[in-house]
mmCIF file of N, CA and C in Angstrom:
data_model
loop_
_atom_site.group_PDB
_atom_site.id
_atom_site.type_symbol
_atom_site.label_atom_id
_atom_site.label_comp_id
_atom_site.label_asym_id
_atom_site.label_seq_id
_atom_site.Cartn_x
_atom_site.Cartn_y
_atom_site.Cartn_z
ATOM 1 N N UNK A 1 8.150 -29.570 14.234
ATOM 2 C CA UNK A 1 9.423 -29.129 14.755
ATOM 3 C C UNK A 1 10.449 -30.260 14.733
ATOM 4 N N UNK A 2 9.830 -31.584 14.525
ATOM 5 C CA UNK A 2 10.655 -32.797 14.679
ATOM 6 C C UNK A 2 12.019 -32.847 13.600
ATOM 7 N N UNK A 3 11.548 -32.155 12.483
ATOM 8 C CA UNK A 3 12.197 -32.394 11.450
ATOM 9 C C UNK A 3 13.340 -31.199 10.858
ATOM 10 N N UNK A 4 13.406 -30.307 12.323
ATOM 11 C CA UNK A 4 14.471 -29.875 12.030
ATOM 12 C C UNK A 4 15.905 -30.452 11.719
ATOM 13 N N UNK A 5 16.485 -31.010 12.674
ATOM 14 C CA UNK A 5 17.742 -31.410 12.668
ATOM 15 C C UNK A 5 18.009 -32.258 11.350
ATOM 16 N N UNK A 6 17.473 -32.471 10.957
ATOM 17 C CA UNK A 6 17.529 -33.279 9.869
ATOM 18 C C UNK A 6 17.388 -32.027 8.336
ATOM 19 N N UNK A 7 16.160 -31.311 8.627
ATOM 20 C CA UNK A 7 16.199 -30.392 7.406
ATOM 21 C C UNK A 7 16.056 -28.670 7.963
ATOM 22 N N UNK A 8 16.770 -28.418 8.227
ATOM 23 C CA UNK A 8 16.834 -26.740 8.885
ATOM 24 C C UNK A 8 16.378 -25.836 8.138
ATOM 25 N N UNK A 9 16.293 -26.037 6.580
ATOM 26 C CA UNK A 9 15.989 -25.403 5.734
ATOM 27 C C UNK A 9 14.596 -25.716 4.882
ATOM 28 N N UNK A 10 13.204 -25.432 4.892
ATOM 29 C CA UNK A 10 12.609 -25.152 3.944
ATOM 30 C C UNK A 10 12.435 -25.261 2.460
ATOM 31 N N UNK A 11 11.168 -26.020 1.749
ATOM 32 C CA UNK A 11 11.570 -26.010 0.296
ATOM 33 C C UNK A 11 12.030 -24.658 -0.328
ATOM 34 N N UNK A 12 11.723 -23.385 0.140
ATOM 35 C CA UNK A 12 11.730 -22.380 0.197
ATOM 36 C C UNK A 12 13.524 -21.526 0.335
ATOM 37 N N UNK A 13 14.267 -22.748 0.868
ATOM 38 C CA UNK A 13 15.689 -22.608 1.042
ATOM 39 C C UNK A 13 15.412 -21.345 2.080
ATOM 40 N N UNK A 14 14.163 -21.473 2.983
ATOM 41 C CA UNK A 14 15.111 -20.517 4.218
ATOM 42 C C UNK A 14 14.491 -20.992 5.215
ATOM 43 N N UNK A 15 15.116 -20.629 6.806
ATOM 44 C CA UNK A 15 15.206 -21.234 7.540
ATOM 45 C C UNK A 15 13.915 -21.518 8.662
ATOM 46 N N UNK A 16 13.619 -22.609 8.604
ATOM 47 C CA UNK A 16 12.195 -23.126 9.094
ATOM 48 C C UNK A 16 11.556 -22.472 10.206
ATOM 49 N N UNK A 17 10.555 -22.274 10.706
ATOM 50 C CA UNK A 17 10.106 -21.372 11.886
ATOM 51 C C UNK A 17 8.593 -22.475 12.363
ATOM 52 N N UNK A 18 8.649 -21.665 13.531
ATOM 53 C CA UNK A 18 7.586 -22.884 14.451
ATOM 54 C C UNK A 18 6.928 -21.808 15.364
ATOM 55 N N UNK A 19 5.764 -21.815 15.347
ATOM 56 C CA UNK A 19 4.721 -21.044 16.970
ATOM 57 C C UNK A 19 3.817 -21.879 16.801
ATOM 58 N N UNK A 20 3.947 -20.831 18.324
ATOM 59 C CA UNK A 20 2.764 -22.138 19.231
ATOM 60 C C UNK A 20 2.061 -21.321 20.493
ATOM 61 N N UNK A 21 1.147 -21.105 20.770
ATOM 62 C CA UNK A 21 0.501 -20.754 21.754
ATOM 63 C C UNK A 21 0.125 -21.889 23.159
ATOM 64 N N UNK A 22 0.747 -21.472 23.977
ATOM 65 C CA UNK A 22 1.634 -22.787 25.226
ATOM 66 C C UNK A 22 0.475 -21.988 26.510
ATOM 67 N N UNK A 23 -0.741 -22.539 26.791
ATOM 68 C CA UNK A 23 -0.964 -21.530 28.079
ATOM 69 C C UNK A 23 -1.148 -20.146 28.020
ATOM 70 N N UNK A 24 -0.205 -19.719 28.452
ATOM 71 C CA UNK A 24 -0.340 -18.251 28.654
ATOM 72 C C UNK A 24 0.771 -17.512 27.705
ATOM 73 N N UNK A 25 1.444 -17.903 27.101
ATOM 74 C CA UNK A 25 2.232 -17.781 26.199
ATOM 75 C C UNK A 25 2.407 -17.993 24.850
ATOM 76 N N UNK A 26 3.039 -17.111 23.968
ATOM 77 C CA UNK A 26 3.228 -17.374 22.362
ATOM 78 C C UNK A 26 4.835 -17.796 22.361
ATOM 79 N N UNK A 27 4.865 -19.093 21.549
ATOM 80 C CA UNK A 27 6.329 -18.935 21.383
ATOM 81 C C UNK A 27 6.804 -19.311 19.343
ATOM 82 N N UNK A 28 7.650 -18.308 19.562
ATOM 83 C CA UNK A 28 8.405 -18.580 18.081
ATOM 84 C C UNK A 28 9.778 -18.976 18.106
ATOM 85 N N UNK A 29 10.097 -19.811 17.102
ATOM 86 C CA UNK A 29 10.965 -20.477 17.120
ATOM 87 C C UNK A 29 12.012 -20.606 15.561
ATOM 88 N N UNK A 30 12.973 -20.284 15.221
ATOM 89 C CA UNK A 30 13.919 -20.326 13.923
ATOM 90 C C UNK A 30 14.734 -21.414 14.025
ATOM 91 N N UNK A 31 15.160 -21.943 12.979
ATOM 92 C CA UNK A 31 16.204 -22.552 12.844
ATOM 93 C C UNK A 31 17.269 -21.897 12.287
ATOM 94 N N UNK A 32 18.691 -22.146 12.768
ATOM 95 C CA UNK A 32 19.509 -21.395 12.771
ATOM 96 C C UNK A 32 20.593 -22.362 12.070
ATOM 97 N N UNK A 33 20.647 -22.529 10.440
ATOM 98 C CA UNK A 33 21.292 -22.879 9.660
ATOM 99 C C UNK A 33 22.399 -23.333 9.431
ATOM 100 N N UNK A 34 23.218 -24.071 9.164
ATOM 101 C CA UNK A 34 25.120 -23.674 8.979
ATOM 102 C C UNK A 34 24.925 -23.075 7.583
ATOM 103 N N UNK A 35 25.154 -22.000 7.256
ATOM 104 C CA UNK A 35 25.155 -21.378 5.742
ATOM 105 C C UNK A 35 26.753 -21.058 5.446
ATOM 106 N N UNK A 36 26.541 -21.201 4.422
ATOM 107 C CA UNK A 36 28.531 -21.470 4.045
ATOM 108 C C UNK A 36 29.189 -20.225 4.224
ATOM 109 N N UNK A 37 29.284 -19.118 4.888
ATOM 110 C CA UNK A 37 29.626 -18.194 5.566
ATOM 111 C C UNK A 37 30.475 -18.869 6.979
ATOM 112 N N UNK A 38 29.575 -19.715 7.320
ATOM 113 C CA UNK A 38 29.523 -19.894 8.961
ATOM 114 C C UNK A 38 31.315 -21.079 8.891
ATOM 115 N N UNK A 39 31.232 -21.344 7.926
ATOM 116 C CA UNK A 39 32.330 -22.814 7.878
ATOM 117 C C UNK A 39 33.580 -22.237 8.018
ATOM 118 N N UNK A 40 33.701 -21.226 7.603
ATOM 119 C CA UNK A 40 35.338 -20.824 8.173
ATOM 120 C C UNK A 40 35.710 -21.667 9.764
ATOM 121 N N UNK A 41 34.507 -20.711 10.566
ATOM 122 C CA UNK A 41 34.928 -21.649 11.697
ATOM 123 C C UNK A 41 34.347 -22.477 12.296
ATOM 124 N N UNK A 42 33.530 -22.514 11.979
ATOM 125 C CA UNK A 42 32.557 -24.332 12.264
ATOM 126 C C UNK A 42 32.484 -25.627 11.218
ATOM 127 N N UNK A 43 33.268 -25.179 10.238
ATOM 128 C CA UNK A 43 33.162 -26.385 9.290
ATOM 129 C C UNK A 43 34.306 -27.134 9.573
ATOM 130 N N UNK A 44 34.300 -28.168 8.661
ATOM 131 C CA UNK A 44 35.219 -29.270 8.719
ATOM 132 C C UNK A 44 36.618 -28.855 8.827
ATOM 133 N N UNK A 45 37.216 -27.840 7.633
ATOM 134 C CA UNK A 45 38.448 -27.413 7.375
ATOM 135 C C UNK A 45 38.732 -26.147 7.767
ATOM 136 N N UNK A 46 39.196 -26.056 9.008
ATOM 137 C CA UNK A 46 39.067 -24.855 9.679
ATOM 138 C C UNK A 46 40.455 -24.240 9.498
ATOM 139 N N UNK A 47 41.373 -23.400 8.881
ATOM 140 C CA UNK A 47 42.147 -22.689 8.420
ATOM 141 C C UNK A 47 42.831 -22.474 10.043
ATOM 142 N N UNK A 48 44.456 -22.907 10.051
ATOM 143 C CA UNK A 48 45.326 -23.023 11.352
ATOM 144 C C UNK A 48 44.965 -21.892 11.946
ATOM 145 N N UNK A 49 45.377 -20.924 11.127
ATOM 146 C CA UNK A 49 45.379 -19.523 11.598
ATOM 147 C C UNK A 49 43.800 -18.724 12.457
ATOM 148 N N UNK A 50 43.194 -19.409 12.094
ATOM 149 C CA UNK A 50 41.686 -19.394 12.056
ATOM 150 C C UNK A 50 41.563 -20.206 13.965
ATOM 151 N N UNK A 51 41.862 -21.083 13.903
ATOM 152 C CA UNK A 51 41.858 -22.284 15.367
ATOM 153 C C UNK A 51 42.432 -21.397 16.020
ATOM 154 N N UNK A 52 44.090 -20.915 15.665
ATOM 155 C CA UNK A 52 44.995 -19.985 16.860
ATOM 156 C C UNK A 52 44.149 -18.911 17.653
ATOM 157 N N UNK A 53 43.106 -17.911 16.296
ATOM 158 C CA UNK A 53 42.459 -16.983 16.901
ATOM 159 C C UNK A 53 41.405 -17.718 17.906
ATOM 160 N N UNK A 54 40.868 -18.135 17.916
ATOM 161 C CA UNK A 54 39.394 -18.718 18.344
ATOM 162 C C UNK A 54 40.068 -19.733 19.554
ATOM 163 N N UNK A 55 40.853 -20.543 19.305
ATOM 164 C CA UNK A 55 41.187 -21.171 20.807
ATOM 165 C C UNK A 55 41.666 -20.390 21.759
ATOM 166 N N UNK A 56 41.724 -19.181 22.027
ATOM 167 C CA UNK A 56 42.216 -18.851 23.493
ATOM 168 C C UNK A 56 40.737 -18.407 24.025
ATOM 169 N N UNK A 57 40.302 -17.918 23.440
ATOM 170 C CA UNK A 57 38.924 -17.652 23.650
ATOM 171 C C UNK A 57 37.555 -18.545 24.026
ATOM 172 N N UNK A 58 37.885 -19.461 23.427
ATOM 173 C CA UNK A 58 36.937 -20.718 23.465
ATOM 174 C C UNK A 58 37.190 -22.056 22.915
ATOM 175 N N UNK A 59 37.887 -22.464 25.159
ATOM 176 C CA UNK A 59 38.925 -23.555 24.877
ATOM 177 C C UNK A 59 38.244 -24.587 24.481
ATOM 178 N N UNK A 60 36.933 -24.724 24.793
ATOM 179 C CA UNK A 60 36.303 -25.972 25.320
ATOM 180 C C UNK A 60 35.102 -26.102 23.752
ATOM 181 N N UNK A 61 35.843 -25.088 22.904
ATOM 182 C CA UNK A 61 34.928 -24.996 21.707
ATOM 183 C C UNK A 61 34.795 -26.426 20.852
ATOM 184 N N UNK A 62 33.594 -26.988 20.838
ATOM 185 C CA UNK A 62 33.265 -28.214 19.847
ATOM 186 C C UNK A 62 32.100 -27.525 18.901
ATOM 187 N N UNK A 63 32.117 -27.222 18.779
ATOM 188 C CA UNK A 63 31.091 -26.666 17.273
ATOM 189 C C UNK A 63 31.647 -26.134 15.876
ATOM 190 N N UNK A 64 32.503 -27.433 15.893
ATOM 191 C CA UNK A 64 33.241 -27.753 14.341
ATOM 192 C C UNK A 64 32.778 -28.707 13.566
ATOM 193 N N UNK A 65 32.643 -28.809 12.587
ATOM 194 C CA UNK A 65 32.614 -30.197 11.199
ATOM 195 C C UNK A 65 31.613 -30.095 10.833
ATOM 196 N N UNK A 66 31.012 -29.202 11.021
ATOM 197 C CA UNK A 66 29.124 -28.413 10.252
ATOM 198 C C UNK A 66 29.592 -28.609 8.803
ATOM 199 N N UNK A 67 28.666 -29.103 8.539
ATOM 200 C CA UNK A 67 28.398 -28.834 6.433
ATOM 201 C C UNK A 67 27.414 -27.831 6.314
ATOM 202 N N UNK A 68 27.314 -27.124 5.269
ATOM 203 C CA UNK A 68 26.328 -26.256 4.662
ATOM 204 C C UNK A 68 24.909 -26.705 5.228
ATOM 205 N N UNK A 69 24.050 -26.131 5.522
ATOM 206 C CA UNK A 69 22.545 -26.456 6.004
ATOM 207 C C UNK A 69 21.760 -27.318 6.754
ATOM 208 N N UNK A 70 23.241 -27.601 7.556
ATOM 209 C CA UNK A 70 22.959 -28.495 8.876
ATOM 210 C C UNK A 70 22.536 -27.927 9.888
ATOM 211 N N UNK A 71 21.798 -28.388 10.715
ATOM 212 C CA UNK A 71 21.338 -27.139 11.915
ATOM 213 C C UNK A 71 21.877 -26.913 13.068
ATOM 214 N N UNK A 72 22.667 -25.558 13.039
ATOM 215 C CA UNK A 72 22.979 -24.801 14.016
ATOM 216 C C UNK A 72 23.114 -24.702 15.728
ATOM 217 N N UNK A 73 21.423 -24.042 15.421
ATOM 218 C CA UNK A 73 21.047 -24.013 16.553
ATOM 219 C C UNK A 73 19.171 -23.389 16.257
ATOM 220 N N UNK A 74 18.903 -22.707 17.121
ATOM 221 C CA UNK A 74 17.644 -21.896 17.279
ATOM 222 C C UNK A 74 17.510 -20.941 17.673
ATOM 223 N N UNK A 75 16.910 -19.849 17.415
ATOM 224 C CA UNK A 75 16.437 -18.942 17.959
ATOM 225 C C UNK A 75 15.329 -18.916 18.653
ATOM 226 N N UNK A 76 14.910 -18.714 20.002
ATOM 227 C CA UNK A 76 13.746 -18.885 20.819
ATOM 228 C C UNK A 76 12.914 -18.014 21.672
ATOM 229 N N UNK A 77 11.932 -17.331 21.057
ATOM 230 C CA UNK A 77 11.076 -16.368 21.817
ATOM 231 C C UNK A 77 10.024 -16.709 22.247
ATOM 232 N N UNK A 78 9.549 -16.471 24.065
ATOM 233 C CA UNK A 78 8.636 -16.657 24.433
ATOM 234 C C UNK A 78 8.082 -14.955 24.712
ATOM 235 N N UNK A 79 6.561 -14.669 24.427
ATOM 236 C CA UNK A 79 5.859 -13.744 24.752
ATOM 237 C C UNK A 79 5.050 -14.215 25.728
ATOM 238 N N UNK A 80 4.723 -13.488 26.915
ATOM 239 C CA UNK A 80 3.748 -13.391 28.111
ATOM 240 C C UNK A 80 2.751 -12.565 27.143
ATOM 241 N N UNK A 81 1.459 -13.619 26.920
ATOM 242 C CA UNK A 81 -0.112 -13.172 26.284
ATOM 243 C C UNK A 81 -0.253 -11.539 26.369
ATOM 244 N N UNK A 82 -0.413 -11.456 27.808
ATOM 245 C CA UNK A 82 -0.671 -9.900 28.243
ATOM 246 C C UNK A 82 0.339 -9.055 28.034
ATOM 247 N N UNK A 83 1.272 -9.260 28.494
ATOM 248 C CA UNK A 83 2.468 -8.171 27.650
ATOM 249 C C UNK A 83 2.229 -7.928 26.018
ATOM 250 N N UNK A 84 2.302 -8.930 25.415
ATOM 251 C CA UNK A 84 2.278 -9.367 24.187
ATOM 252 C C UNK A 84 0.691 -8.376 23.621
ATOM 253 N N UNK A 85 0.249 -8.721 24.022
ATOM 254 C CA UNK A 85 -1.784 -8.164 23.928
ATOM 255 C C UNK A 85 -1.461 -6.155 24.226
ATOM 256 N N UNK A 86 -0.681 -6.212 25.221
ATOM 257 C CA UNK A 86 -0.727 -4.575 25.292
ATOM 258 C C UNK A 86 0.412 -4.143 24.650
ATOM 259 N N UNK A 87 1.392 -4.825 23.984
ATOM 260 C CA UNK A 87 1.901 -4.196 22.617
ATOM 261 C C UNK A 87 1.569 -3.490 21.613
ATOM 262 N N UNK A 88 0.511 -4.763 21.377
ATOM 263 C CA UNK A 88 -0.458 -4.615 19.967
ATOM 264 C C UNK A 88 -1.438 -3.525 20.316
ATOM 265 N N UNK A 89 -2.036 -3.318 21.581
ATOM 266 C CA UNK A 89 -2.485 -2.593 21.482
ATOM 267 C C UNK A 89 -2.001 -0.568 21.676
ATOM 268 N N UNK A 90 -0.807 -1.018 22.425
ATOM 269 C CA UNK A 90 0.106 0.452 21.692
ATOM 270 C C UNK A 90 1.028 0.897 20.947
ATOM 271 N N UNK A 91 0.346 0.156 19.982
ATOM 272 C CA UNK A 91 0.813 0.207 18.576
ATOM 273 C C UNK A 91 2.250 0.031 18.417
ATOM 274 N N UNK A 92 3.347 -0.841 19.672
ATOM 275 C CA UNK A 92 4.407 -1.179 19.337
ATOM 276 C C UNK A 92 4.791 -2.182 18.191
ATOM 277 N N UNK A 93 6.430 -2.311 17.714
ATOM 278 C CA UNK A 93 6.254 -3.079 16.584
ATOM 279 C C UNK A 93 7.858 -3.629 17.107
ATOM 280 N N UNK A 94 7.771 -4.746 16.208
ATOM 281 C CA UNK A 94 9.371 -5.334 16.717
ATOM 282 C C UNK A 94 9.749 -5.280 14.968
ATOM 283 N N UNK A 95 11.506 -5.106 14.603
ATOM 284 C CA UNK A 95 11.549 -5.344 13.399
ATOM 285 C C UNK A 95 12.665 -6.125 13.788
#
């Protein structure tokens, strides 16, 4: 997991994932990319018109100057064993 921040992405070019069974718990974990979609408004050159919308909303916003496949953030799921155990066993499914 160490080596996210540094590589968010996979030789695989997609985004790295981590579990772990903690105790009584399963946890999964994503890395959550800057993919060049995201740079309009988190990248370096953020378009005026672009800042006007987004600053009234989120004054205190610093999650600008991202390059392409820098990491994000994460996605983070913990499952309780037994919850988790009587899923599987009624035949629930997550997609």
């Amino acid at each position: 997991m160490g080596g996210w921040s540094s590589a968010p992405l996979g030789e695989d070019g997609k985004p790295r994932r981590w579990t772990a069974h903690e105790g009584d718990q399963y946890r999964y974990m994503r890395a959550i990319p800057t993919m060049p979609m995201c740079l309009a408004c988190h990248g370096a050159n953020i378009a005026p018109e672009v800042t006007a919308a987004v600053r009234p909303n989120y004054p205190e916003d610093q999650a600008t100057g991202f390059a392409p496949g820098q990491l994000r953030g994460a996605l983070s799921i913990r499952w309780d064993e037994a919850a988790l155990a009587r899923s599987i066993r009624n035949g629930e499914t997550v997609h």
